[in-house]
Amino acid sequence: MTKLFSYRNRPVHLGPYPLEKLERVDSAALDHVPEMAHVSFRRPEDPLSIVNAMQEYQAMLDATREGLVKKELAEIPDDLTERANHLKAFGYYCDASMVGTCEIPREAWLDTPLVNPDVDRLADKLRTLQPKTLAAGIDVIMAGLRESMRAPPQACEHHTHALVFLYDMPRDPDAEEVGCDWIIDAQDHRTCLRGMETAVTLASYIRTLGFDARAHSMAASDVHLGKLAVASGLNHADGANPFLGNRYGLAVVTTTLAMSADRPLAPNAKPGLSWAVGLSGHTKSRRKADAFQTRKFRDGLHPFETLKRVEDPTTYIDKPNVARVPKRANLFARGLFGDMGKTVQEATKNGNYVRKSAAAFAFRPSLGAFVLLQDGEAAEAHESTQDPDRNAANIKAALYWLGVDAVGLSACPDWVYYSHDAAGQPITPYHSNAISMIIDQGHETMEGASGDDWIACAQSMRAYLRFSLLGGVLAEHLRRLGYTARVHSVMDDEVLHPPLLLLSGLGEVSRIGEVILNPFLGPRLKSGVVTTNMPLTHDKPIDFGLQTFCEACNKCARECPSGAITAGPKLMFNGYEIWKSDSQKCTTYRVAQKNGAMCGRCMKTCPWNLEGLFSEAPFRKLAMTVPKAAKALAKLDDLAGQGEINPVKKWWWDLEMVDDGAYRPSAHPVNARGLQKGLDLRYEDQTLAVYPAPLAPPPYAYPYPMDREAGIAAYKAMIPASEHKARRAKGLA
Ligand code: SF4
Ligand code: SF4
């Protein structure tokens, strides 16, 4: 969605709507506030409705709305306004439309809590589930979940404060619109699910800080959501929101963590000029509140339909000779098994590189829980699903409506599957089609970050969780319609994502290496894939001139703190032509660095990491149509200071888990880098290593130390695609 005004001077805790402009009063009458509709996720009479597929995901969120409170209290600011601003910003970071805070009025507690009956049903299923995968400590996750579902609900009336998350709705899907077969009459369900994703994450975060917290949804709650929305100044006493009327959903976190409260709205509070034109830098204005007003759901938010499509990806893939490798070759697995030495092993063990950051760890419980729902049996095929065009349109529209940022459909060739799974068992490719998805890591928070500070890991986790939820709902829906479908998430996947992103037209290979760059989201993305046997029409790869751009631009390589990105040419690796980075250097830095948690500085500093402003359109247009302008554009990007840190956008706390288990302000100096504009990085000065298939470990769970000398030799032995093709032609390779 193109914006006219930048939000660069708007703090994140203010959010995308100009709530701060509304007139306020000291108190509000709550007696006649209508309660939200109680949302049921059972719609057996309409098997085409995606509501049915949301059922288990909503139940999983409702089942995990409370949990253990960390006994070690975190060291956080005492200032109550700072606390409220921080938590609101976290909510906006999770894409809530509006966030308010309040002290919990006595009359907001329900006499009879709202219970989601699907939680019991899910608990029964989990009791019998025998996951075939050993990935990601699945047994531990299951044991924890079974335990928490058995435990009687604890009282939470001692909670004193509430965070209220309001989610807006896109326009109603039209039954006549191509692609909308599955998403009719499901807006409450969508906002309920998305709101609870945020509430469960924030409740988990607060408990990690050592304070009690519970999430409440429109399907499972101890509180009157509507009254809390009025008390926290989001809605009028009749339940109407000043910007949205009654088109919204709510979720709440109640907690013992004290914070400042927002004041209720004045009865006559209404949006003014700022809302009409978007003057204060807020993303949403009357004109721009819903990008789908002018777009079809199946087309998504960005003009993907304008991109040049080509028959093959713009980088060569030697398809018959791609080397399949075991999952054990994944660098995080190698770190865990000690292949990269003790320091990396310690940092990787128990997910320590995630756990050490409170904000990142907040996403982890839901991410683990959703692994249990990734796969399943298919029902009988529904008669309406024989047409591949119709299926493709329905899949795209459903995913864009749910909130995925980009979707591409392609074949799922055998060569994209790993050779062996996490348990060392051979993988026989099973699905012929792939649905690839991209989740934006969020421009606004990236603006405030160095890319390798204390929010970096949370940026990945947020996007991974979003995919696990939305991709999971889609896969479940396909199974209900009669087709096998499997989610391939960061926690448990059996296919390589980058080639599928290329085949489905979601981007091109970039200098960063395995990162596929999308013309509208840049490299600021995380991917996820659902494979299926549902017949669907494929998209084609795209060509937006990135190969020329990356050849002329070296910025990510220059700014990479570990020196992992090549300043040299593209070379052949395992059958793919790519700018091969030194994944060992990158992974070591990401998991073991002390001055932050993880890294995404290459994404942060890339000139394609854009806000989405109208004024940026000429850059994109020129970069895509005049390849010769790439060098000048890359220089201009530096001159404009793009990629520097914008302190207005820093909302997170630099909390690190220390030896006694508590989260405290990190004792290490926090990464806060400026651009290294003067650095002349030269390929000939770099020493890079790669570990192609012949150097990959066996598929089993035993240590297999990396031989860096062999890796360096392997880098030197890599050849360009042209030479590779010539050798193949002569039968030499
Ligand atoms: Fe950070 Fe790795 Fe990117 Fe380098 S390549 S900037 S270490 S994520
Ligand atoms: Fe390509 Fe430059 Fe972005 Fe690196 S920073 S991915 S070279 S455009």
PDB file of C-alpha atoms in Angstrom, residues 90-336:
ATOM      1  CA  PHE A  90       4.887  -4.537  21.125  1.00  0.00           C
ATOM      2  CA  GLY A  91       1.207  -4.917  20.251  1.00  0.00           C
ATOM      3  CA  TYR A  92       1.605  -2.672  17.201  1.00  0.00           C
ATOM      4  CA  TYR A  93       4.704  -4.618  16.255  1.00  0.00           C
ATOM      5  CA  CYS A  94       2.449  -7.681  16.172  1.00  0.00           C
ATOM      6  CA  ASP A  95       0.159  -5.673  13.839  1.00  0.00           C
ATOM      7  CA  ALA A  96      -2.674  -4.786  16.203  1.00  0.00           C
ATOM      8  CA  SER A  97      -4.679  -1.907  14.711  1.00  0.00           C
ATOM      9  CA  MET A  98      -5.203  -0.102  18.031  1.00  0.00           C
ATOM     10  CA  VAL A  99      -3.955  -0.776  21.559  1.00  0.00           C
ATOM     11  CA  GLY A 100      -5.242   0.730  24.797  1.00  0.00           C
ATOM     12  CA  THR A 101      -4.476   0.198  28.483  1.00  0.00           C
ATOM     13  CA  CYS A 102      -6.605   0.481  31.590  1.00  0.00           C
ATOM     14  CA  GLU A 103      -6.973  -0.530  35.194  1.00  0.00           C
ATOM     15  CA  ILE A 104      -9.502  -3.331  35.280  1.00  0.00           C
ATOM     16  CA  PRO A 105     -12.868  -2.079  36.550  1.00  0.00           C
ATOM     17  CA  ARG A 106     -14.649  -4.534  38.850  1.00  0.00           C
ATOM     18  CA  GLU A 107     -17.641  -4.775  36.516  1.00  0.00           C
ATOM     19  CA  ALA A 108     -15.419  -6.007  33.663  1.00  0.00           C
ATOM     20  CA  TRP A 109     -15.023  -9.478  35.230  1.00  0.00           C
ATOM     21  CA  LEU A 110     -17.518 -11.999  33.847  1.00  0.00           C
ATOM     22  CA  ASP A 111     -19.625 -13.953  36.350  1.00  0.00           C
ATOM     23  CA  THR A 112     -19.346 -16.951  34.062  1.00  0.00           C
ATOM     24  CA  PRO A 113     -16.159 -17.144  32.017  1.00  0.00           C
ATOM     25  CA  LEU A 114     -16.516 -17.780  28.302  1.00  0.00           C
ATOM     26  CA  VAL A 115     -15.107 -21.220  27.460  1.00  0.00           C
ATOM     27  CA  ASN A 116     -14.027 -22.402  24.034  1.00  0.00           C
ATOM     28  CA  PRO A 117     -15.414 -25.962  23.738  1.00  0.00           C
ATOM     29  CA  ASP A 118     -12.869 -26.784  21.044  1.00  0.00           C
ATOM     30  CA  VAL A 119     -10.047 -26.740  23.605  1.00  0.00           C
ATOM     31  CA  ASP A 120     -11.290 -30.025  25.076  1.00  0.00           C
ATOM     32  CA  ARG A 121     -11.616 -31.479  21.627  1.00  0.00           C
ATOM     33  CA  LEU A 122      -8.038 -30.465  20.861  1.00  0.00           C
ATOM     34  CA  ALA A 123      -6.836 -31.908  24.170  1.00  0.00           C
ATOM     35  CA  ASP A 124      -8.427 -35.252  23.217  1.00  0.00           C
ATOM     36  CA  LYS A 125      -6.659 -35.158  19.883  1.00  0.00           C
ATOM     37  CA  LEU A 126      -3.301 -34.369  21.456  1.00  0.00           C
ATOM     38  CA  ARG A 127      -3.667 -37.273  23.830  1.00  0.00           C
ATOM     39  CA  THR A 128      -3.722 -39.663  20.878  1.00  0.00           C
ATOM     40  CA  LEU A 129      -1.374 -37.826  18.525  1.00  0.00           C
ATOM     41  CA  GLN A 130       1.860 -39.596  17.675  1.00  0.00           C
ATOM     42  CA  PRO A 131       3.873 -37.027  15.746  1.00  0.00           C
ATOM     43  CA  LYS A 132       6.092 -38.713  13.209  1.00  0.00           C
ATOM     44  CA  THR A 133       8.747 -36.096  13.616  1.00  0.00           C
ATOM     45  CA  LEU A 134      11.344 -35.749  16.339  1.00  0.00           C
ATOM     46  CA  ALA A 135      12.022 -32.172  15.341  1.00  0.00           C
ATOM     47  CA  ALA A 136      12.162 -29.329  17.787  1.00  0.00           C
ATOM     48  CA  GLY A 137      11.732 -31.293  21.002  1.00  0.00           C
ATOM     49  CA  ILE A 138       8.194 -32.137  20.036  1.00  0.00           C
ATOM     50  CA  ASP A 139       7.718 -34.557  22.919  1.00  0.00           C
ATOM     51  CA  VAL A 140       8.553 -31.836  25.413  1.00  0.00           C
ATOM     52  CA  ILE A 141       6.083 -29.451  23.809  1.00  0.00           C
ATOM     53  CA  MET A 142       3.356 -32.093  23.857  1.00  0.00           C
ATOM     54  CA  ALA A 143       3.986 -33.040  27.460  1.00  0.00           C
ATOM     55  CA  GLY A 144       3.805 -29.375  28.504  1.00  0.00           C
ATOM     56  CA  LEU A 145       0.589 -28.821  26.581  1.00  0.00           C
ATOM     57  CA  ARG A 146      -1.111 -31.935  27.915  1.00  0.00           C
ATOM     58  CA  GLU A 147      -0.143 -30.874  31.418  1.00  0.00           C
ATOM     59  CA  SER A 148      -1.483 -27.334  31.032  1.00  0.00           C
ATOM     60  CA  MET A 149      -4.729 -28.539  29.447  1.00  0.00           C
ATOM     61  CA  ARG A 150      -5.319 -30.898  32.363  1.00  0.00           C
ATOM     62  CA  ALA A 151      -4.723 -28.230  34.985  1.00  0.00           C
ATOM     63  CA  PRO A 152      -7.842 -26.527  36.364  1.00  0.00           C
ATOM     64  CA  PRO A 153      -8.082 -22.878  35.334  1.00  0.00           C
ATOM     65  CA  GLN A 154      -6.527 -20.540  37.865  1.00  0.00           C
ATOM     66  CA  ALA A 155      -8.343 -17.483  39.128  1.00  0.00           C
ATOM     67  CA  CYS A 156      -7.095 -14.239  37.621  1.00  0.00           C
ATOM     68  CA  GLU A 157      -9.233 -11.669  39.452  1.00  0.00           C
ATOM     69  CA  HIS A 158      -6.101 -10.445  41.200  1.00  0.00           C
ATOM     70  CA  HIS A 159      -4.961  -8.994  37.855  1.00  0.00           C
ATOM     71  CA  THR A 160      -5.040  -5.231  38.038  1.00  0.00           C
ATOM     72  CA  HIS A 161      -4.357  -3.961  34.515  1.00  0.00           C
ATOM     73  CA  ALA A 162      -5.459  -4.754  30.991  1.00  0.00           C
ATOM     74  CA  LEU A 163      -3.970  -4.310  27.535  1.00  0.00           C
ATOM     75  CA  VAL A 164      -6.679  -4.195  24.888  1.00  0.00           C
ATOM     76  CA  PHE A 165      -5.909  -5.071  21.255  1.00  0.00           C
ATOM     77  CA  LEU A 166      -8.343  -3.998  18.570  1.00  0.00           C
ATOM     78  CA  TYR A 167      -8.077  -5.482  15.080  1.00  0.00           C
ATOM     79  CA  ASP A 168      -9.685  -3.838  12.062  1.00  0.00           C
ATOM     80  CA  MET A 169     -11.258  -5.693   9.143  1.00  0.00           C
ATOM     81  CA  PRO A 170     -10.694  -5.430   5.427  1.00  0.00           C
ATOM     82  CA  ARG A 171     -13.813  -4.957   3.293  1.00  0.00           C
ATOM     83  CA  ASP A 172     -16.238  -7.883   3.236  1.00  0.00           C
ATOM     84  CA  PRO A 173     -15.328 -10.454   0.593  1.00  0.00           C
ATOM     85  CA  ASP A 174     -17.950 -10.576  -2.148  1.00  0.00           C
ATOM     86  CA  ALA A 175     -19.454 -13.999  -2.898  1.00  0.00           C
ATOM     87  CA  GLU A 176     -19.289 -13.122  -6.617  1.00  0.00           C
ATOM     88  CA  GLU A 177     -15.596 -12.188  -6.498  1.00  0.00           C
ATOM     89  CA  VAL A 178     -13.279 -14.833  -7.935  1.00  0.00           C
ATOM     90  CA  GLY A 179     -11.246 -16.348  -5.103  1.00  0.00           C
ATOM     91  CA  CYS A 180     -13.688 -15.646  -2.290  1.00  0.00           C
ATOM     92  CA  ASP A 181     -15.358 -19.085  -2.055  1.00  0.00           C
ATOM     93  CA  TRP A 182     -13.836 -19.883   1.339  1.00  0.00           C
ATOM     94  CA  ILE A 183     -13.787 -16.553   3.169  1.00  0.00           C
ATOM     95  CA  ILE A 184     -17.389 -15.386   3.175  1.00  0.00           C
ATOM     96  CA  ASP A 185     -18.878 -14.329   6.521  1.00  0.00           C
ATOM     97  CA  ALA A 186     -15.724 -14.985   8.539  1.00  0.00           C
ATOM     98  CA  GLN A 187     -14.528 -11.514   9.515  1.00  0.00           C
ATOM     99  CA  ASP A 188     -15.170 -11.983  13.256  1.00  0.00           C
ATOM    100  CA  HIS A 189     -13.238 -15.232  13.147  1.00  0.00           C
ATOM    101  CA  ARG A 190     -10.291 -13.632  11.386  1.00  0.00           C
ATOM    102  CA  THR A 191     -10.018 -10.799  13.901  1.00  0.00           C
ATOM    103  CA  CYS A 192     -10.536 -13.209  16.805  1.00  0.00           C
ATOM    104  CA  LEU A 193      -7.668 -15.411  15.617  1.00  0.00           C
ATOM    105  CA  ARG A 194      -5.279 -12.586  14.765  1.00  0.00           C
ATOM    106  CA  GLY A 195      -6.086 -10.723  17.968  1.00  0.00           C
ATOM    107  CA  MET A 196      -5.427 -13.814  20.059  1.00  0.00           C
ATOM    108  CA  GLU A 197      -2.106 -14.434  18.291  1.00  0.00           C
ATOM    109  CA  THR A 198      -0.996 -11.065  19.663  1.00  0.00           C
ATOM    110  CA  ALA A 199      -2.609 -11.433  23.100  1.00  0.00           C
ATOM    111  CA  VAL A 200      -1.066 -14.871  23.694  1.00  0.00           C
ATOM    112  CA  THR A 201       2.355 -13.560  22.644  1.00  0.00           C
ATOM    113  CA  LEU A 202       2.141 -10.504  24.915  1.00  0.00           C
ATOM    114  CA  ALA A 203       0.838 -12.576  27.847  1.00  0.00           C
ATOM    115  CA  SER A 204       3.743 -14.965  27.335  1.00  0.00           C
ATOM    116  CA  TYR A 205       6.142 -12.004  27.279  1.00  0.00           C
ATOM    117  CA  ILE A 206       4.797 -10.532  30.515  1.00  0.00           C
ATOM    118  CA  ARG A 207       4.977 -13.901  32.284  1.00  0.00           C
ATOM    119  CA  THR A 208       8.569 -14.223  31.084  1.00  0.00           C
ATOM    120  CA  LEU A 209       9.263 -10.926  32.849  1.00  0.00           C
ATOM    121  CA  GLY A 210       7.948 -12.452  36.073  1.00  0.00           C
ATOM    122  CA  PHE A 211       4.397 -11.022  36.201  1.00  0.00           C
ATOM    123  CA  ASP A 212       1.175 -12.986  35.951  1.00  0.00           C
ATOM    124  CA  ALA A 213      -0.750 -12.505  32.701  1.00  0.00           C
ATOM    125  CA  ARG A 214      -3.569 -14.185  30.810  1.00  0.00           C
ATOM    126  CA  ALA A 215      -4.893 -13.664  27.292  1.00  0.00           C
ATOM    127  CA  HIS A 216      -8.629 -13.413  26.562  1.00  0.00           C
ATOM    128  CA  SER A 217     -10.314 -13.858  23.198  1.00  0.00           C
ATOM    129  CA  MET A 218     -13.776 -13.613  21.693  1.00  0.00           C
ATOM    130  CA  ALA A 219     -13.945 -17.403  22.133  1.00  0.00           C
ATOM    131  CA  ALA A 220     -12.438 -17.831  25.630  1.00  0.00           C
ATOM    132  CA  SER A 221     -12.417 -15.062  28.206  1.00  0.00           C
ATOM    133  CA  ASP A 222     -12.776 -14.151  31.873  1.00  0.00           C
ATOM    134  CA  VAL A 223     -13.472 -10.520  31.082  1.00  0.00           C
ATOM    135  CA  HIS A 224     -16.000  -8.383  29.227  1.00  0.00           C
ATOM    136  CA  LEU A 225     -13.917  -7.369  26.233  1.00  0.00           C
ATOM    137  CA  GLY A 226     -16.267  -4.583  25.215  1.00  0.00           C
ATOM    138  CA  LYS A 227     -16.134  -2.853  28.612  1.00  0.00           C
ATOM    139  CA  LEU A 228     -12.346  -2.972  28.662  1.00  0.00           C
ATOM    140  CA  ALA A 229     -12.219  -1.449  25.171  1.00  0.00           C
ATOM    141  CA  VAL A 230     -14.304   1.457  26.474  1.00  0.00           C
ATOM    142  CA  ALA A 231     -12.303   1.782  29.718  1.00  0.00           C
ATOM    143  CA  SER A 232      -9.060   1.891  27.748  1.00  0.00           C
ATOM    144  CA  GLY A 233     -10.243   4.646  25.447  1.00  0.00           C
ATOM    145  CA  LEU A 234     -10.583   2.661  22.231  1.00  0.00           C
ATOM    146  CA  ASN A 235     -14.362   2.662  21.918  1.00  0.00           C
ATOM    147  CA  HIS A 236     -17.385   4.748  22.826  1.00  0.00           C
ATOM    148  CA  ALA A 237     -19.795   3.501  25.489  1.00  0.00           C
ATOM    149  CA  ASP A 238     -22.120   2.105  22.805  1.00  0.00           C
ATOM    150  CA  GLY A 239     -19.284  -0.116  21.519  1.00  0.00           C
ATOM    151  CA  ALA A 240     -18.598   1.966  18.409  1.00  0.00           C
ATOM    152  CA  ASN A 241     -15.030   2.742  17.458  1.00  0.00           C
ATOM    153  CA  PRO A 242     -14.526   6.341  16.244  1.00  0.00           C
ATOM    154  CA  PHE A 243     -12.656   5.217  13.119  1.00  0.00           C
ATOM    155  CA  LEU A 244     -14.219   1.858  12.344  1.00  0.00           C
ATOM    156  CA  GLY A 245     -17.745   1.851  13.751  1.00  0.00           C
ATOM    157  CA  ASN A 246     -18.484  -1.763  14.621  1.00  0.00           C
ATOM    158  CA  ARG A 247     -16.080  -3.391  12.175  1.00  0.00           C
ATOM    159  CA  TYR A 248     -13.427  -4.711  14.542  1.00  0.00           C
ATOM    160  CA  GLY A 249     -12.456  -7.606  16.797  1.00  0.00           C
ATOM    161  CA  LEU A 250     -10.944  -7.542  20.289  1.00  0.00           C
ATOM    162  CA  ALA A 251      -8.474  -9.464  22.406  1.00  0.00           C
ATOM    163  CA  VAL A 252      -7.181  -8.609  25.874  1.00  0.00           C
ATOM    164  CA  VAL A 253      -4.319  -9.378  28.215  1.00  0.00           C
ATOM    165  CA  THR A 254      -4.987  -9.012  31.930  1.00  0.00           C
ATOM    166  CA  THR A 255      -1.960  -8.822  34.178  1.00  0.00           C
ATOM    167  CA  THR A 256      -0.456  -7.933  37.527  1.00  0.00           C
ATOM    168  CA  LEU A 257       2.091  -5.738  35.767  1.00  0.00           C
ATOM    169  CA  ALA A 258       1.240  -2.134  36.635  1.00  0.00           C
ATOM    170  CA  MET A 259       1.282   0.404  33.810  1.00  0.00           C
ATOM    171  CA  SER A 260      -0.268   3.786  33.125  1.00  0.00           C
ATOM    172  CA  ALA A 261      -3.861   3.737  31.904  1.00  0.00           C
ATOM    173  CA  ASP A 262      -5.309   5.498  28.886  1.00  0.00           C
ATOM    174  CA  ARG A 263      -8.271   7.801  29.481  1.00  0.00           C
ATOM    175  CA  PRO A 264     -11.698   6.945  28.074  1.00  0.00           C
ATOM    176  CA  LEU A 265     -13.020   8.762  25.006  1.00  0.00           C
ATOM    177  CA  ALA A 266     -15.151  11.873  25.404  1.00  0.00           C
ATOM    178  CA  PRO A 267     -18.717  11.125  24.232  1.00  0.00           C
ATOM    179  CA  ASN A 268     -18.258  13.504  21.302  1.00  0.00           C
ATOM    180  CA  ALA A 269     -14.731  12.374  20.402  1.00  0.00           C
ATOM    181  CA  LYS A 270     -14.427  11.945  16.669  1.00  0.00           C
ATOM    182  CA  PRO A 271     -11.617  11.841  14.116  1.00  0.00           C
ATOM    183  CA  GLY A 272     -10.591  15.161  12.624  1.00  0.00           C
ATOM    184  CA  LEU A 273      -8.508  16.440   9.743  1.00  0.00           C
ATOM    185  CA  SER A 274      -5.565  14.220  10.573  1.00  0.00           C
ATOM    186  CA  TRP A 275      -7.670  11.105   9.991  1.00  0.00           C
ATOM    187  CA  ALA A 276      -8.968  12.502   6.720  1.00  0.00           C
ATOM    188  CA  VAL A 277      -5.530  13.048   5.177  1.00  0.00           C
ATOM    189  CA  GLY A 278      -2.954  11.218   7.306  1.00  0.00           C
ATOM    190  CA  LEU A 279      -1.001  14.320   8.288  1.00  0.00           C
ATOM    191  CA  SER A 280       0.605  12.988  11.479  1.00  0.00           C
ATOM    192  CA  GLY A 281       2.482  10.216   9.777  1.00  0.00           C
ATOM    193  CA  HIS A 282       0.050   7.503  10.855  1.00  0.00           C
ATOM    194  CA  THR A 283      -0.274   4.764   8.289  1.00  0.00           C
ATOM    195  CA  LYS A 284      -4.052   4.670   8.324  1.00  0.00           C
ATOM    196  CA  SER A 285      -6.265   7.490   7.165  1.00  0.00           C
ATOM    197  CA  ARG A 286      -9.846   7.590   5.954  1.00  0.00           C
ATOM    198  CA  ARG A 287      -8.591   7.232   2.391  1.00  0.00           C
ATOM    199  CA  LYS A 288      -6.005   4.541   3.156  1.00  0.00           C
ATOM    200  CA  ALA A 289      -7.607   2.518   5.924  1.00  0.00           C
ATOM    201  CA  ASP A 290      -8.191  -0.545   3.767  1.00  0.00           C
ATOM    202  CA  ALA A 291      -6.042  -1.247   0.721  1.00  0.00           C
ATOM    203  CA  PHE A 292      -8.442  -3.981  -0.382  1.00  0.00           C
ATOM    204  CA  GLN A 293     -11.065  -1.330  -1.135  1.00  0.00           C
ATOM    205  CA  THR A 294      -9.374  -0.977  -4.496  1.00  0.00           C
ATOM    206  CA  ARG A 295      -7.859  -4.420  -4.939  1.00  0.00           C
ATOM    207  CA  LYS A 296      -9.097  -7.967  -5.360  1.00  0.00           C
ATOM    208  CA  PHE A 297      -8.258 -10.257  -2.470  1.00  0.00           C
ATOM    209  CA  ARG A 298      -6.613 -12.761  -4.810  1.00  0.00           C
ATOM    210  CA  ASP A 299      -4.161 -10.069  -6.015  1.00  0.00           C
ATOM    211  CA  GLY A 300      -2.852  -9.111  -2.573  1.00  0.00           C
ATOM    212  CA  LEU A 301      -1.766  -5.728  -1.247  1.00  0.00           C
ATOM    213  CA  HIS A 302       1.108  -5.126  -3.666  1.00  0.00           C
ATOM    214  CA  PRO A 303       0.849  -4.860  -7.469  1.00  0.00           C
ATOM    215  CA  PHE A 304       2.426  -8.255  -8.128  1.00  0.00           C
ATOM    216  CA  GLU A 305       0.406  -8.451 -11.338  1.00  0.00           C
ATOM    217  CA  THR A 306       2.581  -5.686 -12.852  1.00  0.00           C
ATOM    218  CA  LEU A 307       5.807  -7.706 -12.598  1.00  0.00           C
ATOM    219  CA  LYS A 308       7.523  -9.155 -15.651  1.00  0.00           C
ATOM    220  CA  ARG A 309       7.094 -12.932 -15.684  1.00  0.00           C
ATOM    221  CA  VAL A 310       9.669 -15.260 -17.254  1.00  0.00           C
ATOM    222  CA  GLU A 311       9.849 -18.985 -17.953  1.00  0.00           C
ATOM    223  CA  ASP A 312      12.851 -19.691 -15.717  1.00  0.00           C
ATOM    224  CA  PRO A 313      14.325 -17.969 -12.671  1.00  0.00           C
ATOM    225  CA  THR A 314      16.936 -15.322 -13.460  1.00  0.00           C
ATOM    226  CA  THR A 315      19.629 -17.489 -11.867  1.00  0.00           C
ATOM    227  CA  TYR A 316      20.544 -20.877 -13.284  1.00  0.00           C
ATOM    228  CA  ILE A 317      19.410 -24.070 -11.566  1.00  0.00           C
ATOM    229  CA  ASP A 318      20.958 -27.312 -12.827  1.00  0.00           C
ATOM    230  CA  LYS A 319      17.730 -29.122 -12.029  1.00  0.00           C
ATOM    231  CA  PRO A 320      18.755 -32.697 -12.864  1.00  0.00           C
ATOM    232  CA  ASN A 321      21.890 -32.316 -10.773  1.00  0.00           C
ATOM    233  CA  VAL A 322      20.774 -30.415  -7.694  1.00  0.00           C
ATOM    234  CA  ALA A 323      22.329 -32.162  -4.702  1.00  0.00           C
ATOM    235  CA  ARG A 324      19.793 -33.042  -2.028  1.00  0.00           C
ATOM    236  CA  VAL A 325      21.235 -32.795   1.477  1.00  0.00           C
ATOM    237  CA  PRO A 326      19.983 -34.120   4.839  1.00  0.00           C
ATOM    238  CA  LYS A 327      18.334 -31.819   7.359  1.00  0.00           C
ATOM    239  CA  ARG A 328      21.336 -32.549   9.525  1.00  0.00           C
ATOM    240  CA  ALA A 329      23.305 -30.238   7.176  1.00  0.00           C
ATOM    241  CA  ASN A 330      21.268 -27.241   8.319  1.00  0.00           C
ATOM    242  CA  LEU A 331      23.679 -24.881  10.051  1.00  0.00           C
ATOM    243  CA  PHE A 332      21.572 -24.602  13.216  1.00  0.00           C
ATOM    244  CA  ALA A 333      21.534 -28.410  13.480  1.00  0.00           C
ATOM    245  CA  ARG A 334      25.287 -28.447  12.931  1.00  0.00           C
ATOM    246  CA  GLY A 335      25.697 -25.896  15.684  1.00  0.00           C
ATOM    247  CA  LEU A 336      23.551 -27.959  18.032  1.00  0.00           C
TER     248      LEU A 336
END
